[in-house]
């Protein structure tokens, strides 16, 4: 079993920054893909950013490209999402998710999820 624990969320003013962390423990996924999703009230869960555990290949949603950076620290088994120039529309619950294959897929393809963490951006 894989456990994911997010941290680093909170309230920030528009234009500010936050760094989310996702600590991974339990069974090691040797070929994992780690992805951040978010879900705003009344909206479907959406893709934000993704990274492969091996190789560190990244991908971003158009809505965050240029403002967010996903990274990982293999020694700490942690994935990060650095978010800059935050906008009120970035307000959502952010989830870290993992799957054991390299294909990104949709949120429905991910078996392992963190508990979610709230990010609120005030205008």
GROMACS .gro file of C-alpha atoms in nm:
model
  123
    1UNK     CA    1   0.000   0.000   0.000
    2UNK     CA    2   0.113   0.352  -0.078
    3UNK     CA    3   0.043   0.644   0.153
    4UNK     CA    4   0.047   1.005   0.038
    5UNK     CA    5   0.033   1.301   0.275
    6UNK     CA    6   0.002   1.657   0.147
    7UNK     CA    7   0.112   1.969   0.331
    8UNK     CA    8   0.177   2.335   0.264
    9UNK     CA    9  -0.163   2.467   0.169
   10UNK     CA   10  -0.331   2.772   0.315
   11UNK     CA   11  -0.459   3.121   0.245
   12UNK     CA   12  -0.261   3.357   0.026
   13UNK     CA   13  -0.329   3.682  -0.152
   14UNK     CA   14  -0.345   3.698  -0.528
   15UNK     CA   15   0.005   3.720  -0.672
   16UNK     CA   16   0.151   3.524  -0.382
   17UNK     CA   17   0.319   3.186  -0.371
   18UNK     CA   18   0.277   2.853  -0.199
   19UNK     CA   19   0.470   2.528  -0.207
   20UNK     CA   20   0.277   2.207  -0.164
   21UNK     CA   21   0.450   1.890  -0.053
   22UNK     CA   22   0.346   1.528  -0.095
   23UNK     CA   23   0.528   1.280   0.125
   24UNK     CA   24   0.522   0.925  -0.009
   25UNK     CA   25   0.552   0.619   0.212
   26UNK     CA   26   0.471   0.251   0.206
   27UNK     CA   27   0.523   0.034  -0.098
   28UNK     CA   28   0.769   0.179  -0.345
   29UNK     CA   29   0.637   0.238  -0.695
   30UNK     CA   30   0.948   0.194  -0.905
   31UNK     CA   31   0.794   0.331  -1.223
   32UNK     CA   32   0.550   0.571  -1.066
   33UNK     CA   33   0.390   0.877  -1.202
   34UNK     CA   34   0.309   1.140  -0.944
   35UNK     CA   35   0.041   1.393  -1.029
   36UNK     CA   36  -0.124   1.691  -0.865
   37UNK     CA   37  -0.493   1.739  -0.926
   38UNK     CA   38  -0.728   2.001  -0.787
   39UNK     CA   39  -1.098   2.033  -0.734
   40UNK     CA   40  -1.287   2.356  -0.683
   41UNK     CA   41  -1.639   2.360  -0.536
   42UNK     CA   42  -1.894   2.246  -0.790
   43UNK     CA   43  -1.631   2.152  -1.046
   44UNK     CA   44  -1.476   1.828  -1.159
   45UNK     CA   45  -1.133   1.727  -1.041
   46UNK     CA   46  -0.875   1.856  -1.289
   47UNK     CA   47  -0.514   1.789  -1.377
   48UNK     CA   48  -0.253   2.039  -1.259
   49UNK     CA   49   0.095   1.893  -1.301
   50UNK     CA   50   0.272   1.560  -1.324
   51UNK     CA   51   0.618   1.409  -1.292
   52UNK     CA   52   0.768   1.066  -1.346
   53UNK     CA   53   0.950   0.922  -1.047
   54UNK     CA   54   1.224   0.792  -1.276
   55UNK     CA   55   1.361   1.052  -1.513
   56UNK     CA   56   1.163   1.344  -1.373
   57UNK     CA   57   0.967   1.413  -1.689
   58UNK     CA   58   0.710   1.683  -1.621
   59UNK     CA   59   0.386   1.808  -1.767
   60UNK     CA   60   0.151   2.094  -1.682
   61UNK     CA   61  -0.202   2.207  -1.741
   62UNK     CA   62  -0.221   2.514  -1.962
   63UNK     CA   63  -0.387   2.703  -1.679
   64UNK     CA   64  -0.076   2.678  -1.459
   65UNK     CA   65   0.204   2.655  -1.714
   66UNK     CA   66   0.469   2.917  -1.642
   67UNK     CA   67   0.338   2.970  -1.288
   68UNK     CA   68   0.385   2.626  -1.131
   69UNK     CA   69   0.678   2.389  -1.105
   70UNK     CA   70   0.656   2.026  -1.004
   71UNK     CA   71   0.966   1.860  -0.865
   72UNK     CA   72   1.071   1.565  -0.654
   73UNK     CA   73   1.330   1.471  -0.397
   74UNK     CA   74   1.399   1.100  -0.428
   75UNK     CA   75   1.596   1.090  -0.103
   76UNK     CA   76   1.301   1.235   0.087
   77UNK     CA   77   1.035   1.048  -0.114
   78UNK     CA   78   0.859   1.379  -0.159
   79UNK     CA   79   0.701   1.556  -0.453
   80UNK     CA   80   0.657   1.932  -0.453
   81UNK     CA   81   0.435   2.179  -0.635
   82UNK     CA   82   0.569   2.532  -0.630
   83UNK     CA   83   0.290   2.773  -0.721
   84UNK     CA   84   0.367   3.136  -0.803
   85UNK     CA   85   0.158   3.430  -0.919
   86UNK     CA   86  -0.146   3.268  -0.767
   87UNK     CA   87  -0.490   3.374  -0.885
   88UNK     CA   88  -0.829   3.348  -0.715
   89UNK     CA   89  -0.924   3.083  -0.972
   90UNK     CA   90  -0.648   2.862  -0.832
   91UNK     CA   91  -0.859   2.823  -0.517
   92UNK     CA   92  -0.932   2.452  -0.475
   93UNK     CA   93  -0.853   2.141  -0.278
   94UNK     CA   94  -0.527   2.006  -0.414
   95UNK     CA   95  -0.462   1.634  -0.424
   96UNK     CA   96  -0.145   1.436  -0.475
   97UNK     CA   97  -0.197   1.107  -0.656
   98UNK     CA   98   0.020   0.817  -0.769
   99UNK     CA   99  -0.003   0.532  -1.012
  100UNK     CA  100   0.240   0.254  -1.096
  101UNK     CA  101   0.258   0.317  -1.468
  102UNK     CA  102   0.420   0.600  -1.659
  103UNK     CA  103   0.112   0.703  -1.856
  104UNK     CA  104  -0.050   1.015  -1.712
  105UNK     CA  105  -0.413   0.911  -1.756
  106UNK     CA  106  -0.707   1.083  -1.592
  107UNK     CA  107  -0.778   1.118  -1.222
  108UNK     CA  108  -0.990   0.803  -1.241
  109UNK     CA  109  -0.678   0.600  -1.328
  110UNK     CA  110  -0.499   0.676  -1.001
  111UNK     CA  111  -0.536   0.424  -0.717
  112UNK     CA  112  -0.340   0.616  -0.455
  113UNK     CA  113  -0.447   0.955  -0.319
  114UNK     CA  114  -0.359   1.194  -0.044
  115UNK     CA  115  -0.625   1.343   0.179
  116UNK     CA  116  -0.627   1.673  -0.008
  117UNK     CA  117  -0.521   2.015   0.109
  118UNK     CA  118  -0.700   2.347   0.077
  119UNK     CA  119  -0.547   2.635  -0.117
  120UNK     CA  120  -0.737   2.963  -0.100
  121UNK     CA  121  -0.632   3.267  -0.300
  122UNK     CA  122  -0.794   3.595  -0.202
  123UNK     CA  123  -0.837   3.881  -0.445
   0.00000   0.00000   0.00000
